[in-house]
Each structure stands twice: as C-alpha cells, then as structure tokens.
Coordinates of C-alpha atoms and ligand atoms in Angstrom, one line a residue:
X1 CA -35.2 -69.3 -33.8
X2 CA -38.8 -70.4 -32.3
X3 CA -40.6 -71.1 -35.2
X4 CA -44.7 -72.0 -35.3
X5 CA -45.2 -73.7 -38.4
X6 CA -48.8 -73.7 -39.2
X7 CA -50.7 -75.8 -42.1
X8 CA -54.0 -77.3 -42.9
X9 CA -52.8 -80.6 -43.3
X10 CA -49.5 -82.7 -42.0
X11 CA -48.2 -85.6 -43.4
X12 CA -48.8 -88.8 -41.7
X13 CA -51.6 -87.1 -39.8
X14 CA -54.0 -85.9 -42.5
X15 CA -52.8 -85.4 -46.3
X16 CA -54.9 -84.3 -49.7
X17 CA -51.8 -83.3 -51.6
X18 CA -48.1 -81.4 -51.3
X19 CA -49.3 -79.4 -48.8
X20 CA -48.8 -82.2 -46.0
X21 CA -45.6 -83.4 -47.4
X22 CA -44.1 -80.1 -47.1
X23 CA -46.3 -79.7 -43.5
X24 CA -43.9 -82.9 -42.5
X25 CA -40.5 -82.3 -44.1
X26 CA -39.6 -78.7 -43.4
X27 CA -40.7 -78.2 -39.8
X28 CA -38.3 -81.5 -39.2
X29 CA -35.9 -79.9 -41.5
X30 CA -35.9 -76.7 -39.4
X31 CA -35.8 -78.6 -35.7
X32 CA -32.6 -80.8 -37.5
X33 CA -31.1 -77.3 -38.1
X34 CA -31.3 -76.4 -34.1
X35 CA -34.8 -74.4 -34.4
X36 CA -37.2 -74.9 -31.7
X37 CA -40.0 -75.6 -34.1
X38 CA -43.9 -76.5 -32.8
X39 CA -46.8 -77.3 -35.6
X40 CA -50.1 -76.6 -35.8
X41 CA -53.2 -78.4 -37.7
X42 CA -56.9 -79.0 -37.1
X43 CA -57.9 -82.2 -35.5
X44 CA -59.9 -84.1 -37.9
X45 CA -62.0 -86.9 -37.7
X46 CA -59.3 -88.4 -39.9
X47 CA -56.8 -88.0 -37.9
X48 CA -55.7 -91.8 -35.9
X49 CA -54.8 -90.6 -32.3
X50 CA -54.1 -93.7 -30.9
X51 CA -51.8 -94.8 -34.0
X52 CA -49.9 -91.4 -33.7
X53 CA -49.7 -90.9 -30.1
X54 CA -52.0 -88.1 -29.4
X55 CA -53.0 -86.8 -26.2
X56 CA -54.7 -84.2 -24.7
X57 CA -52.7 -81.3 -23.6
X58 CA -55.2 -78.6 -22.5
X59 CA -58.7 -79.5 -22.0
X60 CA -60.7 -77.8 -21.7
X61 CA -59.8 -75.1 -23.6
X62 CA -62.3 -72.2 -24.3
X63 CA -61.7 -69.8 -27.7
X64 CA -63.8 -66.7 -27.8
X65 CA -64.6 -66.2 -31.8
X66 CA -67.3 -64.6 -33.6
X67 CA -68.9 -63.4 -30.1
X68 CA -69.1 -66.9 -28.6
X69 CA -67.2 -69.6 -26.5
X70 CA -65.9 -72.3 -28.6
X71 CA -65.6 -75.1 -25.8
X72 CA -62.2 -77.2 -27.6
X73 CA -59.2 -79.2 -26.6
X74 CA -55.7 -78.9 -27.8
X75 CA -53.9 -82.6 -28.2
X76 CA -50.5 -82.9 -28.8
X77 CA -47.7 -85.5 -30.2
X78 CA -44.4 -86.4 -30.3
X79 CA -44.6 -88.5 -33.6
X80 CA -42.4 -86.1 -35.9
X81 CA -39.3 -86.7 -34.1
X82 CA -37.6 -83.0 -32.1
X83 CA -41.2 -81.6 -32.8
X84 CA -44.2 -81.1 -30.7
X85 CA -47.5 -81.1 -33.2
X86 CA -50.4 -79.6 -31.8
X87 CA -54.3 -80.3 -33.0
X88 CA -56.9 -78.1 -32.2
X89 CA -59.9 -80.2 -31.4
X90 CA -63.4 -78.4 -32.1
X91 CA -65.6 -81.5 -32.7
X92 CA -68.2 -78.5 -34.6
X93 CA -65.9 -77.2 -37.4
X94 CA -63.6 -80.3 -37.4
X95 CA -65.5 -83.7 -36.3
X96 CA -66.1 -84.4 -39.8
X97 CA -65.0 -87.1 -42.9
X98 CA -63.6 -84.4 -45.0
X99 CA -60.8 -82.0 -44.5
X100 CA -62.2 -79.5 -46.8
X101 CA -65.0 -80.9 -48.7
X102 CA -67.5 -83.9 -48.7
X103 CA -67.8 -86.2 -51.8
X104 CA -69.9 -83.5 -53.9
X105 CA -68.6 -80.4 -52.5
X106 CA -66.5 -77.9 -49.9
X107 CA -68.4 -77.1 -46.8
X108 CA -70.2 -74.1 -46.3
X109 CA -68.6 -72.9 -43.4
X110 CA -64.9 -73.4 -44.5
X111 CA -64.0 -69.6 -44.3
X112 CA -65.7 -69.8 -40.2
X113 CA -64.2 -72.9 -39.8
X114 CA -60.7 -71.9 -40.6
X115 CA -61.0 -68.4 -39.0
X116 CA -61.5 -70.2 -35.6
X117 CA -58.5 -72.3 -36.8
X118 CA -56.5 -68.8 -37.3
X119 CA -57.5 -67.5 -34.0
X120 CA -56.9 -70.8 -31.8
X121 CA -53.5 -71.5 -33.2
X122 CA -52.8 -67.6 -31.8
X123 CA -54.4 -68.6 -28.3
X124 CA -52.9 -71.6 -27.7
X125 CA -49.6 -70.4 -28.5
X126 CA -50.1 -68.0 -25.4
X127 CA -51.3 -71.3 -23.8
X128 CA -48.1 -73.2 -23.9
X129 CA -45.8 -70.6 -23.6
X130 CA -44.4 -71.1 -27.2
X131 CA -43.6 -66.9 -27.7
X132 CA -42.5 -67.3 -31.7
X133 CA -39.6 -65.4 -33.6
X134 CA -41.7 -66.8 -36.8
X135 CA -45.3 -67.8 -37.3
X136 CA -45.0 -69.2 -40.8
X137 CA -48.3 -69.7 -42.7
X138 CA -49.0 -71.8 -45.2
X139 CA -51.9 -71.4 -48.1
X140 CA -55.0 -69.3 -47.7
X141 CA -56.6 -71.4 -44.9
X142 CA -53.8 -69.7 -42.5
X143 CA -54.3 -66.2 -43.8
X144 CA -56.3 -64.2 -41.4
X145 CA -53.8 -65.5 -38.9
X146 CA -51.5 -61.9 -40.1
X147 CA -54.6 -60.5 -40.0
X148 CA -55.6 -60.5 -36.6
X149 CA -51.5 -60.1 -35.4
X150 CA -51.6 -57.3 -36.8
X151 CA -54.9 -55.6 -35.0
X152 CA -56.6 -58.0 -33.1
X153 CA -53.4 -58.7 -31.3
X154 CA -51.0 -55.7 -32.1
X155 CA -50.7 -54.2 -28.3
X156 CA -50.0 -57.8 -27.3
X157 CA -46.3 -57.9 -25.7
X158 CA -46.3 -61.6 -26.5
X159 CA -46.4 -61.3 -29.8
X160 CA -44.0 -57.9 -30.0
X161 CA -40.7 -59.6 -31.4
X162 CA -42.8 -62.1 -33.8
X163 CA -43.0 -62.2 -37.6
X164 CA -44.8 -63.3 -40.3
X165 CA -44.0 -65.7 -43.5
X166 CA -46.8 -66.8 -45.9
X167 CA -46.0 -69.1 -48.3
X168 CA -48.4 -70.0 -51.1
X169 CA -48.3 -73.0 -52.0
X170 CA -50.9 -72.4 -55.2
X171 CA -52.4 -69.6 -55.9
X172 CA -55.3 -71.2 -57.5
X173 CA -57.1 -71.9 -54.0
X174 CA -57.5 -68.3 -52.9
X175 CA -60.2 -68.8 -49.8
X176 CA -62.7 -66.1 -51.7
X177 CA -65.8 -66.3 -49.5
X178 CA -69.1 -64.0 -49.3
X179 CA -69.3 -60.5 -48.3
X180 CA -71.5 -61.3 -45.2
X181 CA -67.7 -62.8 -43.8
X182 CA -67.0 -59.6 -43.3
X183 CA -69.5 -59.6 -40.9
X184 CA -67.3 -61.1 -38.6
X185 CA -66.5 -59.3 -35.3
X186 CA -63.0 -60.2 -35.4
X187 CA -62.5 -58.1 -38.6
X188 CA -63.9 -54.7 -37.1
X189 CA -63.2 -52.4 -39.7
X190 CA -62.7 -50.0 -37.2
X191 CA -59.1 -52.0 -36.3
X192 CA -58.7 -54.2 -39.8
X193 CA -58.0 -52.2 -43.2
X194 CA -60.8 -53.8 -45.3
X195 CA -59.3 -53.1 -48.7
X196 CA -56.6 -55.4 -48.0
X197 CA -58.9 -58.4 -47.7
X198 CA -61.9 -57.6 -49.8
X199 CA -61.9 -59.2 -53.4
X200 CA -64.5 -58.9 -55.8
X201 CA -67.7 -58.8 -53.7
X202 CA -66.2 -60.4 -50.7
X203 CA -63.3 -61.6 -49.3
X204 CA -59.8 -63.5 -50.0
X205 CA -57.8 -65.4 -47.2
X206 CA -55.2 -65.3 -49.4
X207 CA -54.8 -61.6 -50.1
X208 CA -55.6 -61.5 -46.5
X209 CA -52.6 -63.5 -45.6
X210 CA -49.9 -61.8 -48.7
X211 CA -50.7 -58.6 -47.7
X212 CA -50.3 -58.4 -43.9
X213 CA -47.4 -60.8 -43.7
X214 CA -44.2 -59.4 -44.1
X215 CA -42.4 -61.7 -46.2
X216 CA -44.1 -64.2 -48.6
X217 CA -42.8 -67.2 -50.5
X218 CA -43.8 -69.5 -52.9
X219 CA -42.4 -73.1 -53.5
X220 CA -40.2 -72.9 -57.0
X221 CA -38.4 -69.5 -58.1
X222 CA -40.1 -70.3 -61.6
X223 CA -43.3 -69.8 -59.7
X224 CA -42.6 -67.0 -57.9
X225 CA -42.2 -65.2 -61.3
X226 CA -45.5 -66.8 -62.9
X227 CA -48.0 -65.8 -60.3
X228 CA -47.0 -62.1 -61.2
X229 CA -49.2 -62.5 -64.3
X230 CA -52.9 -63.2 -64.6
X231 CA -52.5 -66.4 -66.6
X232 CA -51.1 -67.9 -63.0
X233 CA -52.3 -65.4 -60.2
X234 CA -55.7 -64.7 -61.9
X235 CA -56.7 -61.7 -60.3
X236 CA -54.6 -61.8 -57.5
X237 CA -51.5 -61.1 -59.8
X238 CA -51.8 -57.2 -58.9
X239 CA -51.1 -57.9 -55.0
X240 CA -48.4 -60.1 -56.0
X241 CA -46.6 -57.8 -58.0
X242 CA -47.2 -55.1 -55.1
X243 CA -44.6 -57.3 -52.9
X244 CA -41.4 -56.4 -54.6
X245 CA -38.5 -58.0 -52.6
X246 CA -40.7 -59.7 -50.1
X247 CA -42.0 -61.8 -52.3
X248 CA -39.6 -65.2 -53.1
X249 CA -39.0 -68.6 -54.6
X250 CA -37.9 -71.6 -52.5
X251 CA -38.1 -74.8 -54.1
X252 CA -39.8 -77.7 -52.4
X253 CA -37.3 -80.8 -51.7
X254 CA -38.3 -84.4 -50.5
X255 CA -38.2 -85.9 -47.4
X256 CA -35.5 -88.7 -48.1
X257 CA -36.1 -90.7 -45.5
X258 CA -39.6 -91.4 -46.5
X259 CA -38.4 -91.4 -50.0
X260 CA -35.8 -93.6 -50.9
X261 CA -36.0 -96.9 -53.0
X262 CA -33.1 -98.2 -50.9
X263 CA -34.8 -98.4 -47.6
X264 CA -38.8 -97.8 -48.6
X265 CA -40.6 -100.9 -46.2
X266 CA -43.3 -100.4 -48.6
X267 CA -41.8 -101.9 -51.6
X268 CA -41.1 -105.8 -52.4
X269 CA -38.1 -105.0 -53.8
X270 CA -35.6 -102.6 -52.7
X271 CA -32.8 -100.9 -55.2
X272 CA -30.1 -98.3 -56.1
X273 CA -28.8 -96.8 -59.1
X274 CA -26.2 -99.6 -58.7
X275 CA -28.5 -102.2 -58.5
X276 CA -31.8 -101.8 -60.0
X277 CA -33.1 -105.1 -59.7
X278 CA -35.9 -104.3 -57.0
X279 CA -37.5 -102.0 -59.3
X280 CA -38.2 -105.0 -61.4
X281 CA -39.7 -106.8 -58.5
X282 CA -41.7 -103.4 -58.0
X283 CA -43.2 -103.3 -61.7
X284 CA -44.3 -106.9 -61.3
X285 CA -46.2 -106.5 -58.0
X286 CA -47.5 -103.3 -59.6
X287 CA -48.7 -104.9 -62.7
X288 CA -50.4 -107.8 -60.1
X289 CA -52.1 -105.4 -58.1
X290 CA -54.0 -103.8 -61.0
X291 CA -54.6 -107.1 -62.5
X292 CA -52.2 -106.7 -65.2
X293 CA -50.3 -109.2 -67.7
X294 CA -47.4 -110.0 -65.7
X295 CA -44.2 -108.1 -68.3
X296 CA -40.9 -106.9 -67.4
X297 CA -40.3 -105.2 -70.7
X298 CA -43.5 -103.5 -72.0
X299 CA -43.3 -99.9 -70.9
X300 CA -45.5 -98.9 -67.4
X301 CA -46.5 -95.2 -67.8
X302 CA -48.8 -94.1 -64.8
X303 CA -50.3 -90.9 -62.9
X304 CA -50.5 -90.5 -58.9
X305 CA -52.8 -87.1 -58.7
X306 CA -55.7 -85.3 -57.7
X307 CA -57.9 -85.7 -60.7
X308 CA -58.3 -81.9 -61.5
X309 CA -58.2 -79.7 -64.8
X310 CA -55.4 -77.8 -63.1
X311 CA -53.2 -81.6 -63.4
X312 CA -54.1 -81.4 -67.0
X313 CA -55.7 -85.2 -66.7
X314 CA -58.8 -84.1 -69.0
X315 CA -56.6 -83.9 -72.0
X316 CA -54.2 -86.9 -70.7
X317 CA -57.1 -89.2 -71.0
X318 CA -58.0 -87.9 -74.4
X319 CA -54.8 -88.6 -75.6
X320 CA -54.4 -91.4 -74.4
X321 CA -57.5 -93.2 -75.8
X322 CA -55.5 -92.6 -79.2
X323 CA -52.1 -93.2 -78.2
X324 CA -53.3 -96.4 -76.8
X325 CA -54.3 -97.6 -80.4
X326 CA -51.2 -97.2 -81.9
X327 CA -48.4 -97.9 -78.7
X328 CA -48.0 -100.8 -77.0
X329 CA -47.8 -99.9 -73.5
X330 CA -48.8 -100.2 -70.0
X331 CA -50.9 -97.3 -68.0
X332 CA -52.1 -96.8 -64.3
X333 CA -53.8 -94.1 -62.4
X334 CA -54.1 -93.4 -58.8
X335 CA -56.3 -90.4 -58.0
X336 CA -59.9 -89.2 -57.2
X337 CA -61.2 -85.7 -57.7
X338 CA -63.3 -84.4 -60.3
X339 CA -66.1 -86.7 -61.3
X340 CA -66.2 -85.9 -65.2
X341 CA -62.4 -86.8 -65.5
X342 CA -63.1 -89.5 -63.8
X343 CA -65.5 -91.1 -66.2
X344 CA -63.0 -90.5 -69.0
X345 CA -60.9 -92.8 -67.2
X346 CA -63.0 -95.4 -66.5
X347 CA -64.2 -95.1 -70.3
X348 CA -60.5 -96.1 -71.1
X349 CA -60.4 -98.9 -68.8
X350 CA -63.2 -100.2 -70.7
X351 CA -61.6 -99.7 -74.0
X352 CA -58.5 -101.0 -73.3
X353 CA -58.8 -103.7 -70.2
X354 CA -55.7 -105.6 -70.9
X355 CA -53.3 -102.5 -70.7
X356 CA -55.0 -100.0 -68.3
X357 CA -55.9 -99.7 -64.4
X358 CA -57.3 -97.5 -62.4
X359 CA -57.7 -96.9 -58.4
X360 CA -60.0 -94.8 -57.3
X361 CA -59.2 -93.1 -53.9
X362 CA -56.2 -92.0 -51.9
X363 CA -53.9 -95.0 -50.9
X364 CA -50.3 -94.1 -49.3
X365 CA -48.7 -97.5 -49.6
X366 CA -49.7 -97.9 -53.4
X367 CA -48.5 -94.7 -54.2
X368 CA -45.0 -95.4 -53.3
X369 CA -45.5 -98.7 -54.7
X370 CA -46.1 -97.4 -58.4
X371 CA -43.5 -94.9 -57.8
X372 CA -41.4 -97.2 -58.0
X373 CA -42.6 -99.8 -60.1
X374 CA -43.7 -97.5 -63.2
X375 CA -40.7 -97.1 -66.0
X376 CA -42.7 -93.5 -66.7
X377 CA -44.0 -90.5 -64.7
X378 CA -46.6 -88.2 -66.2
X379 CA -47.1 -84.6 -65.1
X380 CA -48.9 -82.8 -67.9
X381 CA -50.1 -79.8 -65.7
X382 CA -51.7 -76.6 -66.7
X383 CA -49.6 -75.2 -63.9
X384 CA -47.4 -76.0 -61.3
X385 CA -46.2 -74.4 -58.4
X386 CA -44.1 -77.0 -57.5
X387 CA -44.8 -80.3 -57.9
X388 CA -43.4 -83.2 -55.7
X389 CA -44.1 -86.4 -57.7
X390 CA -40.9 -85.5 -60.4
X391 CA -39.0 -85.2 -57.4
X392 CA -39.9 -88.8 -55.8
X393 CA -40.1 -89.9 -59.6
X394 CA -36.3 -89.0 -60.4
X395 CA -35.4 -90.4 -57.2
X396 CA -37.1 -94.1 -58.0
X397 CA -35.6 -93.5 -61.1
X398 CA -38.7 -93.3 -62.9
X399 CA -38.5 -91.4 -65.5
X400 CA -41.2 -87.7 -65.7
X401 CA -42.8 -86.1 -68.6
X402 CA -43.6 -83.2 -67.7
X403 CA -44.8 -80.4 -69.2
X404 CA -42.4 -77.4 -68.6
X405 CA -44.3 -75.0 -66.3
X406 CA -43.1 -74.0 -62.7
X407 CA -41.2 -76.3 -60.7
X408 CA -41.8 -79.1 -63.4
X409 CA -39.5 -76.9 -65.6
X410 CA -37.1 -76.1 -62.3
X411 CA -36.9 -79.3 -61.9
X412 CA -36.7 -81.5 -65.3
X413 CA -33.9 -81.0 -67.5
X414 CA -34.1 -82.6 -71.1
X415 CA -32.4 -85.8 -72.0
X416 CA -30.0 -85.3 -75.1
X417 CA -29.0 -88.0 -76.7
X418 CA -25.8 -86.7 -77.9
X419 CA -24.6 -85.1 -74.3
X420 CA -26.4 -88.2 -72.3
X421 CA -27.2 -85.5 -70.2
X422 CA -30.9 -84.5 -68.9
X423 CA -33.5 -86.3 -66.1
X424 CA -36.3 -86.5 -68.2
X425 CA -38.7 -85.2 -71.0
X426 CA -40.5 -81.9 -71.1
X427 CA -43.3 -80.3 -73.3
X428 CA -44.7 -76.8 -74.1
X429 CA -48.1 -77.2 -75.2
X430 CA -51.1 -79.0 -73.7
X431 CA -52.7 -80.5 -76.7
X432 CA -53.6 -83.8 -77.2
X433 CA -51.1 -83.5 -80.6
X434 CA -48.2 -83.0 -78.3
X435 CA -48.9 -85.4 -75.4
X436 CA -49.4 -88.0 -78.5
X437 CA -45.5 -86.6 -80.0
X438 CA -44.1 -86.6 -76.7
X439 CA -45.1 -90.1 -75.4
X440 CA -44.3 -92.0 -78.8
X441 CA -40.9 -90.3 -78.1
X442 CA -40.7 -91.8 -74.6
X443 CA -41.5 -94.9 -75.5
X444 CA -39.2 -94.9 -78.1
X445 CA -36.6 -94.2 -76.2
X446 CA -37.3 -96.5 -73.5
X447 CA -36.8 -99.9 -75.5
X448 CA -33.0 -98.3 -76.1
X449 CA -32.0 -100.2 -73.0
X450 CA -28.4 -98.7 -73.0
X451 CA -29.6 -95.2 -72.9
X452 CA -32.5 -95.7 -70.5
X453 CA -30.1 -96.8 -67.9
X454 CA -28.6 -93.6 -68.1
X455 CA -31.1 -91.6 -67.9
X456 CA -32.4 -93.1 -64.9
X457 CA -29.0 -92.4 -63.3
X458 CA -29.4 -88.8 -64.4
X459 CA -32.8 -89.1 -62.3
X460 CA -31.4 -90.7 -59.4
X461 CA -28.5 -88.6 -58.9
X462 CA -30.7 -85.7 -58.8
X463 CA -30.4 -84.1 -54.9
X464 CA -32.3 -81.4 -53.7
X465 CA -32.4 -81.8 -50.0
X466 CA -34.8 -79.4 -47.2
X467 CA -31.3 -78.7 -45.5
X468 CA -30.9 -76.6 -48.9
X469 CA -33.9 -74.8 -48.4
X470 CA -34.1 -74.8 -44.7
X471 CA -30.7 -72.6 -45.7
X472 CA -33.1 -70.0 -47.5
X473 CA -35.8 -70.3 -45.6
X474 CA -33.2 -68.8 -42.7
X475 CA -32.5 -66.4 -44.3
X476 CA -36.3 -65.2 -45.5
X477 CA -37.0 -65.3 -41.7
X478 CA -34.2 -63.1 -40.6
X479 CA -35.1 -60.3 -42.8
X480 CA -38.7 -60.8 -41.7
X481 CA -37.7 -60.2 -38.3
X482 CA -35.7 -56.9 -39.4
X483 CA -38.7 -55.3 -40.7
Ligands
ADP501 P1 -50.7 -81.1 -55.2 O1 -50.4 -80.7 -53.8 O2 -51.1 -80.0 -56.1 O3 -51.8 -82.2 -55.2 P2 -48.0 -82.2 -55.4 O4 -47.3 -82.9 -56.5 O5 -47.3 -81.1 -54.7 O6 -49.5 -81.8 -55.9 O7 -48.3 -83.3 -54.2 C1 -49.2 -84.3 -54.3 C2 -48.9 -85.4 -53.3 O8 -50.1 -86.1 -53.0 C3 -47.9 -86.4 -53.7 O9 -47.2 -86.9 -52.6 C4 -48.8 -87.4 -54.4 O10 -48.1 -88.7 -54.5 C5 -49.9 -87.5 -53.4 N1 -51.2 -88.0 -54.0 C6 -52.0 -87.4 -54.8 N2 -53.1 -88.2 -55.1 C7 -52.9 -89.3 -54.3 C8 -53.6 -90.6 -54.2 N3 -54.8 -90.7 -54.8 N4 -53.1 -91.5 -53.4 C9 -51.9 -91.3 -52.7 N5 -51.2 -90.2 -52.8 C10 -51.7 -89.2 -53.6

C-alpha cells in the first residue's frame, strides 16, 4: 500500500513527547513491511537540516489558504532509512522556537497555523506524485486534513481511491479553537457539514478529524474502551461512542533499535538480562551526573516526563516529600512543563539535597541514560493512552510503578511473589496514601536481591514489536479502503 503518514512531530527531527516516537517507528515499521511509506511534518526552526540531511525539494512552492498565497518550500530527507520525510517550510507559521507553544503559552495562531499544515501536506502530495491508498493522521493538529478530502477535495480524481485513518494519540489535546475559525474560507459551510466540527462555541480539530475519517484508532485497546466515557474523552466521549466498529485499539510498541541496553551508544555501560553489569556502570554515571553520593545498592527511583497534572507529578512530589523522611532512597527527575509542579520539585531538592536531582529541560541522551541507570520507573498518571517509558523501562530492566490506567495497565502485569511471575507494580488510586504504600513496597522488595533479579528478567523478556502492530494496523487500512 502507499501510505502518507502525517504527524506534528517526528522523532529525531523534532520531539515533545510519544507522538514523535511513534512518528519514527511505525512509518519505518510499515516501509520494513514492503509499503511505500512518505511522512509529513512542519519545518520548525528546531529542526537541524544540515545534521539530518535536508534539502529542498520544491521551492518555491505556493499554497493558496484562507484567500492568500502562502509563498513555502517543501525539503525533504532520506534520514529514516526506505522513507522519504517531507517538511513543509513556511518561515510565518513555523520559523519559530516552539512547536506548539513558547515558555508561557501556545500560540495564538496554532488552529491557522496547522490548517495551512492540513492543506499543504494535501498539495504537495499532488506535487510529488505520491497518490496514497492511506493518509493516516495523527492527533488533532492533522484533523481538518479529512475535512477538506472530503469537500474541499472530493471531485479530485487524485485522491478517488484514498482513505482515511486517525489515530488519537490522547484525547485530552482536542484543538478547540474560537468560533471566528470558522470563518475560514476553506470550511464554507456551503461544502463542509458544520455540526461535525463545531464544539461548544467553536470548533474541535479533533472531532473534526474522528468524524470524517473513516476508521479511527487509538494507541492501547484499554484506551480505546476509556475514551468512550466522560472521565477520559470529556465531552468528546459522545462522538467516540458514535464510531462503533471503526473505532480501535492498537498498542504502541518500541523502536528496538533505538532502544536496547545491548547496543544503546549512549550508555557507559552496555548489558543483557544475562549480564547486567553495565546497568551498574549506568547507575553510577547517573548518580555523577546529578551530583549524587556515588552507591550501587541504595535504590534509584526517577521520572522522565512532561511535568503535567495529566502525569500525575503534582501528587508524586507530595508524596514524596514524606516518603523521603521515612525511606532511604535515591530520586531523579527529567522534565519541564507546568511551572507550579515545577516549584514543588525544586522545593524537594531543597529539602532533601543529598538524595534528590532534578533537570530541567528536554535532553535525549540523559533520558536513555537514566533509563537505564535507575533500579525504579514511576508512572503515576491520571490517564494514559499509552505510555512508552514502561515499555523502554521493562526493556532496561528497570522496574515501572505504574498506576493501572490505559496502556500502563496493558502493559504492566503484577509481580507475585509466590508465582515469580509479573513485570512490575501497579496501583488504583492516586492519593498520596497509596503512592506512600506502594513505593515502601518497591523498595522493599528491591533489597530482596534474589527476587529482583527476576523480576527484571520478567521486564526484559517483555516483547511487543511494531511488526505486531504494523500486522493490525494492515488490517485497519484495508477495511478503510473497503468503505
Ligand atoms: P507523552 O507523549 O504523553 O508525553 P509518552 O510516554 O507516550 O508520553 O512519551 C513521552 C516520550 O517523551 C518518552 O520517550 C519520554 O522519555 C520522552 N520525554 C518526556 N520528557 C522528556 C525530557 N524532558 N527529556 C527527554 N525525553 C523526554
């Protein structure tokens, strides 16, 4: 199949979260499986082009959106290997530090800026000759990209044999924007059914994009089930329910090339389940880089995240500042977001200097370093869609908390001590009670040597590769393409 894979961020080009990972490791998954498979993403200032190889493939390149030229440029490169990624260069919308926001908020123009997105990625596809089976659509910055398909662009014989996937990778970001979008000449509602966008006193990218695709995923089956209910769709829950069979759940996987403690060039130490010597060599370098006591044996617990109340890190903190009274223990965090949250971090720095550390920011290299150099992983979410750090966790054989919602729960199953069965640890309610219960237990268990081992073999055993879902993923397409 031709496959256009479309996302607002791509792994190594430009990442905030899963998103990218997933932008990366499917499309490569898809190509391995003999698809002919082209990606699309905004160029951002962000973006290195000399360090990935870009270069300009049509220039100039004129859009027509909201009743104006766009003057652009489309680069491309060959980085992902069997793919060609394409950027869409429009130094107005995307010339910027941010992707979607700058340090104190989103930009004003993100629901224009990702319109143009929608409506270039359609052009250019024209443009290079790339006629898809599949445009597959990803979160609610590619949803008017069904939308104008499917009346903009419905008389278009290039487009006759194509279909649409969406697949929401959380439905907490829904794109709701003012009224005055609709304003937009592009969504005439002479050609575009209104209802199916509007939402509350405006309009959602993300209905937008569920309701004229014709099938829609989501990235754990657990998921798929939760945003049917306003706790996890909030008011998008109706639609959701409205998709019947075309709505599914394909769990994420990792990318094991990028992940794997046997071959990762960022770490000091490399290791197996055989062998897990390296990880030692990890934790040490881990512990020196936040300016830790040097200790093989105390336990490391540590967060990689964006620092949101959806991660559940408010209440983590407060927990901790207890815990951290009572346990002896190591704990890191890696993240930015949300500035109150990240006082309360810094607040426990300052309590507890010998045994905490915090970095501030987005760094690639450390995050695979603590990955593998923490003994303990904790994801104490409010919800989840997926979730990809228990995945790279159980396969550095560091050990996830999690607390059982979505993929977390897909994902984690319990250890027993009597079986010696399970991956990892999993909790109910987010309270500062449980997180307390739950982490005493962890490290509890973590200075039974004997045991630990093999629940970190559990972990690294675990498998869950693309080709899996690249499997159902097939299969979602070709009944796309029947309706
Ligand atoms: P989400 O997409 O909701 O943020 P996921 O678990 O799906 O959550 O993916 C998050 C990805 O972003 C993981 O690869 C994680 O390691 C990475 N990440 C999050 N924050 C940082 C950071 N500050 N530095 C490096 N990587 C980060």
């Amino acid at each position: 199949m031709k496959i256009a894979f479309i996302s607002s961020e791509v792994y190594p080009f430009a990442k905030t979260g899963g998103l990218a990972d997933v932008s990366y490791a499917l499309p490569k998954a898809l190509a391995k499986a003999g698809h002919d498979v082209c990606v699309f993403m905004p160029l951002y200032r962000a973006v290195d082009k000399v360090k990935y190889g870009l270069h300009l493939y049509i220039d100039p390149l004129n859009i027509e959106f909201a009743s104006a030229d766009h003057w652009s440029a489309l680069f491309e490169s060959s980085f992902i290997p069997c793919i060609g990624t394409f950027f869409i260069d429009n130094s107005e919308y995307f010339g910027r530090d941010g992707l979607y926001n700058d340090d104190y908020r989103s930009y004003k123009d993100n629901a224009e800026r990702f319109a143009f997105f929608s409506k270039a990625v359609i052009e250019c596809l024209k443009k290079i000759s790339f006629r898809p089976d599949i445009i597959h659509c990803n979160d609610w910055h590619t949803g008017l990209i069904p939308v104008f398909l499917k009346t903009l662009y419905s008389n278009d014989s290039f487009y006759k044999r194509t279909a649409l996937v969406m697949t929401v990778h959380n439905a907490g970001y829904q794109g709701n924007f003012s009224k005055e979008f609709l304003k937009l000449p592009e969504l005439n509602s002479k050609i575009v059914n209104i209802k199916k966008l509007a939402h509350s006193d405006g309009i959602s990218f993300l209905k937008a994009g569920i309701l004229f695709s014709d099938k829609v995923t989501t990235v754990s089956r657990k998921y798929s089930e939760e945003i049917k209910t306003e706790e996890f769709g909030y008011d998008l829950a109706g639609e959701f329910r409205s998709l019947d069979d075309r709505l599914s759940g394909i769990p994420n996987a990792i990318d094991h090339e990028t992940w794997d403690p046997e071959t990762d060039t960022n770490l000091p130490g490399n290791y197996s389940a055989k062998d897990l010597s390296g990880k030692t060599v990890c934790k040490l370098e881990l512990q020196k880089r936040f300016g830790l006591p040097a200790d093989a044996e105390i336990p490391m617990l540590g967060v990689i995240s964006r620092l949101t109340f959806q991660k559940g890190m408010d209440i983590l903190a407060d927990s901790l500042e207890i815990i951290l009274q009572d346990e002896k223990f190591q704990f890191i965090i890696i993240g930015s977001g949300d500035v109150g949250i990240i006082k309360k971090y810094e607040h426990i720095k300052k309590m507890f200097p010998e045994n905490t550390g915090l970095y501030q920011g987005y760094n690639e290299e450390l995050e695979h370093l603590a990955e593998a150099g923490l003994d303990i992983f904790i994801m104490p979410s409010r919800y989840e869609p997926c979730g990809l750090n228990q995945m790279y966790s159980l396969k550095y054989g560091t050990i996830p908390v999690v607390r059982a919602t979505g993929g977390l729960d897909d994902a984690i199953t319990e250890w027993d001590r009597e079986t010696k069965t399970g991956n990892g640890f999993k909790f109910n309610e987010l309270s500062q009670e449980e997180l307390y219960g739950i982490l005493r237990k962890v490290i509890r268990e973590y200075r039974d040597k004997g045991n630990w081992v093999l629940i970190q073999r559990n972990a690294m055993n675990y498998k869950y590769t693309w080709d899996k879902a690249v499997k159902e993923y097939e299969k979602v397409y070709r009944s796309a393409l029947k309706s």
